[in-house]
XYZ file of C-alpha atoms in Angstrom:
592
model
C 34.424 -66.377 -14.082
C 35.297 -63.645 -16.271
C 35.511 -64.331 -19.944
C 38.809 -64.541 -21.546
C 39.725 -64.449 -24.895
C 41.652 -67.629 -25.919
C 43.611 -68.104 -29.376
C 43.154 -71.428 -30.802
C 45.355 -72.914 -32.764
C 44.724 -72.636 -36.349
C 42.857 -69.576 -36.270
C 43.619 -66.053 -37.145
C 41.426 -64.068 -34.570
C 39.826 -64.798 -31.203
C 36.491 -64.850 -30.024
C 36.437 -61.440 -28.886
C 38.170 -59.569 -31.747
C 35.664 -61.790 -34.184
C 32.590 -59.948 -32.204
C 34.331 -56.714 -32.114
C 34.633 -56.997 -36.159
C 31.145 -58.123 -36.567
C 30.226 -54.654 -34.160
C 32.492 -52.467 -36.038
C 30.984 -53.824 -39.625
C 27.608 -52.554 -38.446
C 26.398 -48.825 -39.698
C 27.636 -45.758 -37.541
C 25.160 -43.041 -36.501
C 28.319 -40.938 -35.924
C 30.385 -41.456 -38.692
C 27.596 -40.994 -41.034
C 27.606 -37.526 -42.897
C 25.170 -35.248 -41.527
C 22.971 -35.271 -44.406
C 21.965 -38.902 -44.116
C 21.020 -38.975 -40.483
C 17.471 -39.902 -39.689
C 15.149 -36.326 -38.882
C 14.641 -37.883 -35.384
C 18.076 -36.942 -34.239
C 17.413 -33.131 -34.600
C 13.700 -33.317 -32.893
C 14.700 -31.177 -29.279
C 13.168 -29.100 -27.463
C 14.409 -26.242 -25.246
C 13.822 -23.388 -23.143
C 15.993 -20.544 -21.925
C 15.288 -18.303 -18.370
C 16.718 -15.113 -16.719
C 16.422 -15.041 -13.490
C 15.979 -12.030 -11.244
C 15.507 -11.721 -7.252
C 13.928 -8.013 -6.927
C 15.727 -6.237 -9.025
C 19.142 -8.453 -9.245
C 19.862 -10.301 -12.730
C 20.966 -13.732 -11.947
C 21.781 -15.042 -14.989
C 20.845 -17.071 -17.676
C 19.593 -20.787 -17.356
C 18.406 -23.151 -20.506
C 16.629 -26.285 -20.124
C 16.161 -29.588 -22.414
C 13.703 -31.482 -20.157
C 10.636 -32.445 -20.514
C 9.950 -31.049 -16.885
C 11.198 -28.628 -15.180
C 10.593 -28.458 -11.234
C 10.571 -24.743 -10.076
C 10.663 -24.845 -5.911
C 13.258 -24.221 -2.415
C 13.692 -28.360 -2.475
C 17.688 -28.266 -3.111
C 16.682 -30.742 -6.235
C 14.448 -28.355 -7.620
C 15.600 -26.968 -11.475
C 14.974 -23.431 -10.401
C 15.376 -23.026 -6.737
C 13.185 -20.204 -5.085
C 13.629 -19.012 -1.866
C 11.265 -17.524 0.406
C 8.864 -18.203 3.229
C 5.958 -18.576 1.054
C 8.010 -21.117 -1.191
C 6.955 -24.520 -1.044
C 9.573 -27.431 -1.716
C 7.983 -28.277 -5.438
C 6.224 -25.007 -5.815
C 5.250 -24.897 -10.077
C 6.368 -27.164 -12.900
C 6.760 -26.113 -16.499
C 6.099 -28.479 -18.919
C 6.553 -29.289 -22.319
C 3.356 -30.404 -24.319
C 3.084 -31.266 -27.921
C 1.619 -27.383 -28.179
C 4.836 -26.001 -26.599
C 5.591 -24.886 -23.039
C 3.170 -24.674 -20.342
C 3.511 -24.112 -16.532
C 1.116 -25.579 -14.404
C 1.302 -24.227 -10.104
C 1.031 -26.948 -7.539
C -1.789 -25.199 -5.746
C 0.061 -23.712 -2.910
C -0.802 -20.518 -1.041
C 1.565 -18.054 -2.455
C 0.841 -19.232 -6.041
C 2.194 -18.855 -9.270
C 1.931 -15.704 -11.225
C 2.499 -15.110 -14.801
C 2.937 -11.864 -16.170
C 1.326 -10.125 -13.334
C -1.601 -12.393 -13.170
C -2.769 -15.557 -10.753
C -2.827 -18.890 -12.764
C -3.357 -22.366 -12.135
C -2.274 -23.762 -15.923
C -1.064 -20.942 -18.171
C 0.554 -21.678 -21.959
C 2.055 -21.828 -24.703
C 5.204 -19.922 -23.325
C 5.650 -16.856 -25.128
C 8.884 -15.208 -25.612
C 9.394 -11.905 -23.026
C 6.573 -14.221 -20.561
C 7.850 -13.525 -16.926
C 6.737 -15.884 -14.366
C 6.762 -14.908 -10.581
C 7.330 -16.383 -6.941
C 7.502 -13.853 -4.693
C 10.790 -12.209 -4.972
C 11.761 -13.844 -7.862
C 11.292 -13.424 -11.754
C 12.363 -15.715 -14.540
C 11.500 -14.663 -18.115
C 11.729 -15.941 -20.758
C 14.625 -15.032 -23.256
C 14.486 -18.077 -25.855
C 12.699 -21.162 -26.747
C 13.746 -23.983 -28.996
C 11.534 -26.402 -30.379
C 10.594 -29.071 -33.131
C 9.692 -26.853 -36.620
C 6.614 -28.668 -36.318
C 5.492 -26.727 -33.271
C 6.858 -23.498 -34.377
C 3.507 -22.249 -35.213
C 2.064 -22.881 -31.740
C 5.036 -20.497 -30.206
C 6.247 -17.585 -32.409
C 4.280 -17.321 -35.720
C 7.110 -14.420 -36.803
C 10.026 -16.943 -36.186
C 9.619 -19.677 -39.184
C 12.472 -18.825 -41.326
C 14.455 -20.262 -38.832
C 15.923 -23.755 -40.204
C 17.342 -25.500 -37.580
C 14.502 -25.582 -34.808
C 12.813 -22.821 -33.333
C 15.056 -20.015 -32.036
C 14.292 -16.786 -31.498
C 15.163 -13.907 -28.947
C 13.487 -11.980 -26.970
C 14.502 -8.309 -28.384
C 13.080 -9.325 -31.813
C 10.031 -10.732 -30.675
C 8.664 -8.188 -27.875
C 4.975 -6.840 -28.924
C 3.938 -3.118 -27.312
C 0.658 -3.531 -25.639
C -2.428 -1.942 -27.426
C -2.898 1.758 -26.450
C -5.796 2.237 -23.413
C -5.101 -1.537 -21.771
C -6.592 -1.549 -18.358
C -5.951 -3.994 -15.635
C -8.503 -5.905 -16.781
C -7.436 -6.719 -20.543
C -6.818 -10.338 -21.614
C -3.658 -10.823 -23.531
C -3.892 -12.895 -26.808
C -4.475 -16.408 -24.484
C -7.395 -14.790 -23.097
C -6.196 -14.158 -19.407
C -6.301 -11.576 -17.565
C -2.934 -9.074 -17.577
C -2.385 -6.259 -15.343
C -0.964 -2.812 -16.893
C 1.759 -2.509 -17.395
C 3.846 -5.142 -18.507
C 6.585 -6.779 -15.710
C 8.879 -4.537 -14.852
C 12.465 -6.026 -15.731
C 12.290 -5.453 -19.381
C 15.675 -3.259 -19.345
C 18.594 -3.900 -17.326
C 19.045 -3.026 -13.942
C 22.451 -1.075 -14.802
C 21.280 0.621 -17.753
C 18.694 2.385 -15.694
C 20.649 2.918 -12.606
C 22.931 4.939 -14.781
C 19.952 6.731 -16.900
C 18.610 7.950 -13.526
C 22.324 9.194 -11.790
C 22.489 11.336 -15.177
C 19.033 12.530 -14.872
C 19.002 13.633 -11.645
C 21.892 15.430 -11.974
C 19.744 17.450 -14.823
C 17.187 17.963 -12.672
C 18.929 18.808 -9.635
C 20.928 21.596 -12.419
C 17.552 22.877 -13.743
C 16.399 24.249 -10.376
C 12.717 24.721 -11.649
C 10.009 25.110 -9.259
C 8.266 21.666 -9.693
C 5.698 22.992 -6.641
C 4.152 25.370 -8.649
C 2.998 22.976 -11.333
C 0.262 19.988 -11.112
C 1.545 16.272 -10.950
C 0.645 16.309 -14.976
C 2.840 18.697 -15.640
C 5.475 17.673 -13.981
C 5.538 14.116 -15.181
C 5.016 15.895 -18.887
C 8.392 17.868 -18.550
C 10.017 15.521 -16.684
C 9.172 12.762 -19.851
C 10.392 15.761 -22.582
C 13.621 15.941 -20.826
C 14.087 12.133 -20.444
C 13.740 11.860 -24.414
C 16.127 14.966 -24.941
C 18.601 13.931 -22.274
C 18.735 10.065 -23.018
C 17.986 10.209 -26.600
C 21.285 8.356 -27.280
C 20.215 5.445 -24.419
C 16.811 5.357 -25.709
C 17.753 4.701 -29.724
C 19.910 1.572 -28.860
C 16.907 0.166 -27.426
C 13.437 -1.582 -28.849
C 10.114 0.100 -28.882
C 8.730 -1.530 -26.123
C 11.885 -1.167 -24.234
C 12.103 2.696 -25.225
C 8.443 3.059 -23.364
C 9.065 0.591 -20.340
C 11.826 2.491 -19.546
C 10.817 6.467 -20.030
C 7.821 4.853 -17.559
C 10.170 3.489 -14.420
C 12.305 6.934 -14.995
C 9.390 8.877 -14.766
C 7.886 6.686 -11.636
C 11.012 6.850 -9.525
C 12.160 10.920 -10.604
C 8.590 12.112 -9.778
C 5.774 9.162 -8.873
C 6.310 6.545 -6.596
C 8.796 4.202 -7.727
C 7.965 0.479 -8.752
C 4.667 0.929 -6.232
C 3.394 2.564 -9.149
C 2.618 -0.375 -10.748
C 1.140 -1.714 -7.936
C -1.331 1.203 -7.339
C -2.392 0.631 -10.632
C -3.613 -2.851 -10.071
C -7.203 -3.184 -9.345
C -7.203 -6.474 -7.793
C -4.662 -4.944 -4.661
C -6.330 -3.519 -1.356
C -3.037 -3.102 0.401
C 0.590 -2.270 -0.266
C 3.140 -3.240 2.389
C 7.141 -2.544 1.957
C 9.297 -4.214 4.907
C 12.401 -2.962 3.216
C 13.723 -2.411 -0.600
C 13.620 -5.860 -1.620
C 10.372 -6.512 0.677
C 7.440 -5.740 -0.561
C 4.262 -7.659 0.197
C 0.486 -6.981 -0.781
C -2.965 -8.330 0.046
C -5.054 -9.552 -3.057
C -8.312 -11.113 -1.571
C -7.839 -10.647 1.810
C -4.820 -12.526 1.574
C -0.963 -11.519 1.691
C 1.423 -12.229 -0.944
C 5.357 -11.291 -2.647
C 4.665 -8.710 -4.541
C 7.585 -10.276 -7.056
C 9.324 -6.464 -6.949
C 11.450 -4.283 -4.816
C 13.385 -1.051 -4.830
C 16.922 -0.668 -5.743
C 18.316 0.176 -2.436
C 17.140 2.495 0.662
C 18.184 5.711 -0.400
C 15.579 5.123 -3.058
C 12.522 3.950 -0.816
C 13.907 7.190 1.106
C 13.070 9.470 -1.589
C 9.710 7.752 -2.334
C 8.805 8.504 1.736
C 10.428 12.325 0.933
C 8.349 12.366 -2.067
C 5.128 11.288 -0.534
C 4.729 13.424 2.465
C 6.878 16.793 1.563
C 3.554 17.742 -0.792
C 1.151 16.867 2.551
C 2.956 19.405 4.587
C 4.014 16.006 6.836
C 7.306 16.114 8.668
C 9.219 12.841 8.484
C 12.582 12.748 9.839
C 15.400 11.399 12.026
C 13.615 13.623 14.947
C 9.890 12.553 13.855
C 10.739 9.272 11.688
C 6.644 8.374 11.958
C 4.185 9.899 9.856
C 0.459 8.955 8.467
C -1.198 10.775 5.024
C -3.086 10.806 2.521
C -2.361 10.247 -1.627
C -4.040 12.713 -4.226
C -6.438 9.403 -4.903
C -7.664 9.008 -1.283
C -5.400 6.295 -0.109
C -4.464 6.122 3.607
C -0.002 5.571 3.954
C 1.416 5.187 6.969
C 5.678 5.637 7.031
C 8.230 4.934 9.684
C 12.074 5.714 9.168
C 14.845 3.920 10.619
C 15.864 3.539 13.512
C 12.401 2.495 14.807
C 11.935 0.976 12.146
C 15.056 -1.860 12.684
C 16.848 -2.558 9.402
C 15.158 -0.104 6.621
C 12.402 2.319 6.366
C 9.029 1.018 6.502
C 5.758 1.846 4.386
C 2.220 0.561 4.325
C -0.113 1.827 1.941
C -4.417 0.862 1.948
C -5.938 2.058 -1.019
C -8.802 3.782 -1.542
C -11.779 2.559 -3.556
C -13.253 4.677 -5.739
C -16.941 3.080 -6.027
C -18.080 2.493 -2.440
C -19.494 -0.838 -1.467
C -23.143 -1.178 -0.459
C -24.403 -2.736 2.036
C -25.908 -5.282 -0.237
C -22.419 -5.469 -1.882
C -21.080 -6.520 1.236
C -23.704 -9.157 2.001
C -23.083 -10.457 -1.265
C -19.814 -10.906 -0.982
C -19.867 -12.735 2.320
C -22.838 -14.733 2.023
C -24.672 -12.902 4.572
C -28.532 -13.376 5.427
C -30.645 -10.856 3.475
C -32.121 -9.865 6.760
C -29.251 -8.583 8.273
C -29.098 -6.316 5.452
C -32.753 -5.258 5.879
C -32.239 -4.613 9.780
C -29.378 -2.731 9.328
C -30.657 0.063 6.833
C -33.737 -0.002 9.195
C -31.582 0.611 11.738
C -29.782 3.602 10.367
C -32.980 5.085 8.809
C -34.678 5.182 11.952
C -31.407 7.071 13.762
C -29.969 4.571 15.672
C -26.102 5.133 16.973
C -24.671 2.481 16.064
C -20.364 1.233 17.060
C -18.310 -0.469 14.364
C -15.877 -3.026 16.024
C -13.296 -5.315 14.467
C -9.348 -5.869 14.616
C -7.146 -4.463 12.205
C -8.123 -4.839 7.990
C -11.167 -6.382 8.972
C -13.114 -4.142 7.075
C -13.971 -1.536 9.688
C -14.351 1.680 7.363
C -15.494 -0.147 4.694
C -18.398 -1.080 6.006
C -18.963 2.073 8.092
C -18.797 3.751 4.658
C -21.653 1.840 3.444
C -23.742 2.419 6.695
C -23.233 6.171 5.852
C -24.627 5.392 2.652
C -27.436 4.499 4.095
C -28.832 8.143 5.903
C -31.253 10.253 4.010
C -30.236 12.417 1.329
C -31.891 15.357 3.588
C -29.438 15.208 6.612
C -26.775 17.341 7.451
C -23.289 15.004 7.953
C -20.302 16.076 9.537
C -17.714 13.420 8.936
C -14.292 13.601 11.277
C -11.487 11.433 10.293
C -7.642 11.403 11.249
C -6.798 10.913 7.527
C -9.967 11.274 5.254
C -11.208 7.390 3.773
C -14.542 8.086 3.855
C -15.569 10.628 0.882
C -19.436 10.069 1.861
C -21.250 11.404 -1.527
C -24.351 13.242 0.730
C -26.064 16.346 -0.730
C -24.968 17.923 2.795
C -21.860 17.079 4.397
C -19.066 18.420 5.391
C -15.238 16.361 6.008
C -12.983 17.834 8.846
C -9.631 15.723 8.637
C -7.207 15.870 11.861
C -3.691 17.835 11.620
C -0.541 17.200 12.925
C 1.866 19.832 14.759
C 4.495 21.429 12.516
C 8.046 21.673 13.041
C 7.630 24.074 15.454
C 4.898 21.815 17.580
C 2.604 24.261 16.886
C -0.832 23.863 14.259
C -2.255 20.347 15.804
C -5.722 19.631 15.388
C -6.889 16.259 17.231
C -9.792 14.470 16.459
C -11.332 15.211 19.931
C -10.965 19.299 18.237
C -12.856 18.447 15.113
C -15.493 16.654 17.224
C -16.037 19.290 19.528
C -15.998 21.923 16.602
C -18.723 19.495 14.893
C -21.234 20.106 17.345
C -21.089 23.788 16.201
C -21.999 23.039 12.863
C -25.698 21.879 13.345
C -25.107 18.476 12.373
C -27.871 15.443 12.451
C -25.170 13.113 12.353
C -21.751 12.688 13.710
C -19.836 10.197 11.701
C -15.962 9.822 13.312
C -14.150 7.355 11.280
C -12.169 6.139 14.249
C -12.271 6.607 18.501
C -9.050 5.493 19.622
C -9.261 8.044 22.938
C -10.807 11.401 24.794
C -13.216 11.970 22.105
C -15.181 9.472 22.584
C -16.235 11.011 25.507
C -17.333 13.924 23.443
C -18.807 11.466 20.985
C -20.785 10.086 23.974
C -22.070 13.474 24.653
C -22.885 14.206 20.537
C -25.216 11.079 20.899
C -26.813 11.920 23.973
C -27.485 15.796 23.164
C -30.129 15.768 19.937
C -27.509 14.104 17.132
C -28.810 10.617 16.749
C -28.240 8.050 14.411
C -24.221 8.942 14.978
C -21.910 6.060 13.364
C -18.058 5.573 14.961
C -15.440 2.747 14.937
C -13.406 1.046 17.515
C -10.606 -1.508 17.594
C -11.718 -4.538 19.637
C -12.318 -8.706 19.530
C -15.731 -8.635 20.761
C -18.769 -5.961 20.236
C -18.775 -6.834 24.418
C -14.901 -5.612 24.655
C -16.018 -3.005 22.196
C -18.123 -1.775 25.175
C -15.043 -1.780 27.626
C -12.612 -0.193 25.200
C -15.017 2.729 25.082
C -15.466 2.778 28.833
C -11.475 2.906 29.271
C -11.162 5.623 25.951
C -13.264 7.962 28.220
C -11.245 7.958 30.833
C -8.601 9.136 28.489
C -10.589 12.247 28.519
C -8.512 13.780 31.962
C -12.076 13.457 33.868
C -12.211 11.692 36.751
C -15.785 10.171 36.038
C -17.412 7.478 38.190
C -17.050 3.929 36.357
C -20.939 4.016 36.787
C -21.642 6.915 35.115
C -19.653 5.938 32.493
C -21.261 3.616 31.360
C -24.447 5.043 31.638
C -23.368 7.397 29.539
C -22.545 3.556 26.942
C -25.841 2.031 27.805
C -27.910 5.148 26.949
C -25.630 6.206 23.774
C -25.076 3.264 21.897
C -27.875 0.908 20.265
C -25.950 -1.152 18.203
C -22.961 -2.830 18.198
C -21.864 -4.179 14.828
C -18.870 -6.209 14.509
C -16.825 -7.211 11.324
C -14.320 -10.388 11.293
C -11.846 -10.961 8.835
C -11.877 -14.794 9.001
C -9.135 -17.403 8.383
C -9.002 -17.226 4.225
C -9.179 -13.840 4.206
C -13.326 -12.874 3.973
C -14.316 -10.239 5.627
C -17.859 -10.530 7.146
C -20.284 -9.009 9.961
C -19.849 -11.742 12.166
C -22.322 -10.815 15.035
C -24.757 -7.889 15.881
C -25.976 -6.738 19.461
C -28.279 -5.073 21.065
C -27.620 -2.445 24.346
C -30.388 -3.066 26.062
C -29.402 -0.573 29.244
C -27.828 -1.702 32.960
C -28.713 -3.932 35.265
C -26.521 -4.492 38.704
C -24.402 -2.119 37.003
C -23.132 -4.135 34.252
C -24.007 -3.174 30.670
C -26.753 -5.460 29.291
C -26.464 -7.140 25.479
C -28.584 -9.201 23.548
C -27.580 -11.014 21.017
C -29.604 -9.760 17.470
C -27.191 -11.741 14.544
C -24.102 -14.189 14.805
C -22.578 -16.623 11.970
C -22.757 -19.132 14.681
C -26.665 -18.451 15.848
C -27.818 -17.231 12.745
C -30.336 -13.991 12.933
C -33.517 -13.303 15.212
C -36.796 -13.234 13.476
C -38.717 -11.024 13.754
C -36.250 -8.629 16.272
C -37.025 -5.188 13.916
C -35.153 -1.559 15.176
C -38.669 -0.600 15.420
C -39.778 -3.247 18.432
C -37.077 -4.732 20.251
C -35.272 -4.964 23.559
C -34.104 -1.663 23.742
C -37.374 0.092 23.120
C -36.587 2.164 19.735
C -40.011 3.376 17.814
């Protein structure tokens, strides 16, 4: 039964307005001047985001929790969306130190500042923390002044709490950072700095005004070297913008003269990304697409382009200086960059919704074969057989799907022939860059826009046999020259090295057989592969496996025909393990 006030007789008040007077008598928190209130009141913490996905701002979020739950679950603080996104993806945390974000181990994992990390803090105003296409950084922290010191050392003579922006408290990084300098926690931090520093407007307008001065100068940017041109085209950013550029901070100032000069004359926001070490492949399935492979492994690449006419002009601006058509009547194309790296285009409308680019870079310092076993764990034998193998002049196939490490390792078993031979390398767009006292790189050319000027590969081979070569290396046989490669290894030029595309080094075999009947010959089936049995000695092929390593993953032997089948034997597999003692010097195929 509910409880009712009754008035008794005699009495003034009631039961209930006698407790509400005894309540009311009682000290007030709220009606207590400020200056008497207990310090505990004002002890808060906070922490401010802006959010970007690709290049879009969307907005400012602040936080008071203790933890924050960053994920595509619809109950998730900061909701990310994407493929790659798990429900509860990272959690940022606050710790008597300050901030700290911790990733839940997923796949796509959690990236701060450019770099991979598993538990990352204090937060640091202007930090930028990634999932895929989306970017939150951070634009203001609050906290206890007993923590200040942990956060923002500058920021003290704040009273109230710890707040600070982010304009103030940007640092410049140190002059000659690579992409492998630690920042002041000690972790490793790409070059440059993320990329959303200045607003997306602000630039969009800086580069409408200086194309427009470009466009009005009409200079001759063919005649001068890529330094040049990105000198004078910074000179005229600072004299054209110099208004822009004084409104903003230092660091601002030089993050944006860099993106201006990236997408008027470089590459556009994938300039960053060719900068980072750690990346073996660049892949752009539209502006705000843009994947790569770190590890064997692809990921968001947490950046995009501002719209399609500007991933157009990065295609225009990557192929015009190779000579390379690439248009609505060709929209296809494959090159070369100045540093070596293979880029492969393909225009709309083949390519259904936006243009398309894939970029594998080139690296610089070749792996060994030793490298290579290192990395993958391999059997120090297999090593040993293999240089044997080349030493001694044995032709040997490279088979393996696509990215499974193909050139690379046909690179190193170039490496591997003596300093005295004479190499003639052929190549539809140069990767290898053998470093031989004696060799000489022919690179396949396509036809001009008048479909005249192609050179195939099958051209360059048949030209190589002109050039008194002791070994043929083609970076890839994909059809009629292998038949002419067949004929290079059975006329005097042993110890040739090739690729193909297959699953098996057995369907490595068959590939070949059906590539030289690509030739326009009408060859008996048994004669070709004759021609296999007594032109290849070793099959070698390379598996990229299920996490991403890339290993040789079985070795075989052509050991001739018999009922007029191509024999094998078996010399290395990760399942088997290797042969002993099976040498290139004694084994089923009879080498010396």
């Amino acid at each position: 039964m509910p409880f009712i006030a009754r008035k008794r007789p005699g009495l003034k008040t009631t039961r209930l307005s006698a407790a509400w007077g005894v309540l009311m008598s009682r000290p007030n928190h709220r009606t207590r001047p400020a200056s008497t209130r207990t310090s505990k009141h004002r002890r808060f913490a906070m922490i401010e985001f802006r959010s970007y996905r690709g290049l879009e701002d969307q907005g400012v979020k602040a936080f008071s929790a203790s933890r924050i739950v960053i994920g595509s679950a619809k109950q998730c603080s900061l909701r990310v969306t994407g493929l790659a996104m798990g429900g509860q993806h990272a959690f940022v945390e606050k710790r008597p130190s300050g901030y700290f974000v911790k990733d839940a181990g997923l796949l796509a994992g959690t990236r701060v500042n450019g770099s991979r990390i598993a538990d990352y803090g204090p937060l640091a105003l202007g930090d930028e923390l990634a999932f895929g296409l989306w970017r939150f950084r951070v634009t203001r922290i609050e906290l206890d002044p007993a923590l200040g010191a942990d956060i923002a050392p500058a920021a003290h003579s704040k009273s109230l709490g710890m707040l600070v922006n982010d304009a103030a408290c940007r640092t410049s990084p140190s002059p000659g950072l690579t992409d492998l300098d630690l920042d002041h926690r000690g972790v490793q931090s790409p070059v440059p700095l993320p990329h959303a520093f200045v607003s997306a407007s602000l630039k969009g307008q800086c580069l409408k005004l200086m194309r427009e001065v470009l466009d009005s100068r009409r200079r001759d940017w063919g005649a001068l070297t890529e330094e040049s041109v990105r000198t004078e085209t910074l000179a005229l950013i600072r004299s054209e913008l110099k208004a822009q550029l004084d409104e903003l901070t230092a660091h601002q100032k030089r993050q944006l003269e860099a993106e201006l000069v990236a997408d008027l004359v470089g590459l556009g926001p994938l300039e960053e990304l060719m900068r980072d070490g750690s990346i073996t492949e660049i892949m752009v399935n539209g502006p705000s697409q843009v994947f790569v492979e770190r590890n064997g492994q692809c990921q968001p690449a947490g950046l995009g382009f501002a719209g399609v006419d500007e991933l157009r002009r990065v295609i225009d601006r990557i192929f015009i200086p190779m000579g390379r058509r690439i248009d609505d009547g060709h929209p296809m194309a494959d090159g070369r960059l100045a540093d070596g790296s293979r880029v492969n285009a393909v225009l709309s409308p083949p390519a259904i919704g936006a243009p398309s680019i894939t970029i594998r870079k080139y690296r610089a310092q070749a792996f060994s074969l030793a490298d290579l076993a290192k990395a993958s764990g391999l059997d120090s034998r297999v090593v040993d057989y293999l240089v044997e193998a080349v030493e001694s002049g044995r032709n040997i196939v490279v088979s393996g799907g696509t990215g499974s490490g193909k050139t690379t390792l046909l690179r190193a078993l170039a490496m591997q022939i003596p300093k005295a031979e004479r190499i003639v390398s052929v190549e539809d767009a140069a990767e290898l860059h053998l470093k031989s006292q004696n060799v000489v790189a022919l690179e396949a050319r396509e036809a001009n826009q008048e479909g005249q000027g192609q050179i195939s590969i099958r051209d360059l081979v048949r030209n190589a046999l002109r050039m008194r070569p002791d070994r043929i290396v083609v970076g890839e046989c994909r059809g009629g020259e292998a038949l002419d490669m067949l004929q290079a290894m059975n006329t005097g030029h042993e110890g040739s090295l090739t690729t193909v595309h297959a699953n098996t080094p057995r369907d490595a075999l068959s590939r070949i057989e059906v590539m030289v009947m690509m030739a326009g010959f009408e060859l008996p089936l048994r004669a070709i592969r004759e021609q296999i049995a007594s032109a290849v000695h070793l099959v070698v092929h390379q598996q990229r496996l299920t996490g991403g390593q890339r290993t040789i993953s079985e070795i075989v032997e052509v050991a001739g025909m018999e009922s007029g089948t191509i024999q094998i034997e078996e010399v290395f597999s990760l399942r088997n393990g290797f042969r002993d003692g099976l040498l290139p010097q004694a084994n089923a195929a009879g080498w010396l």
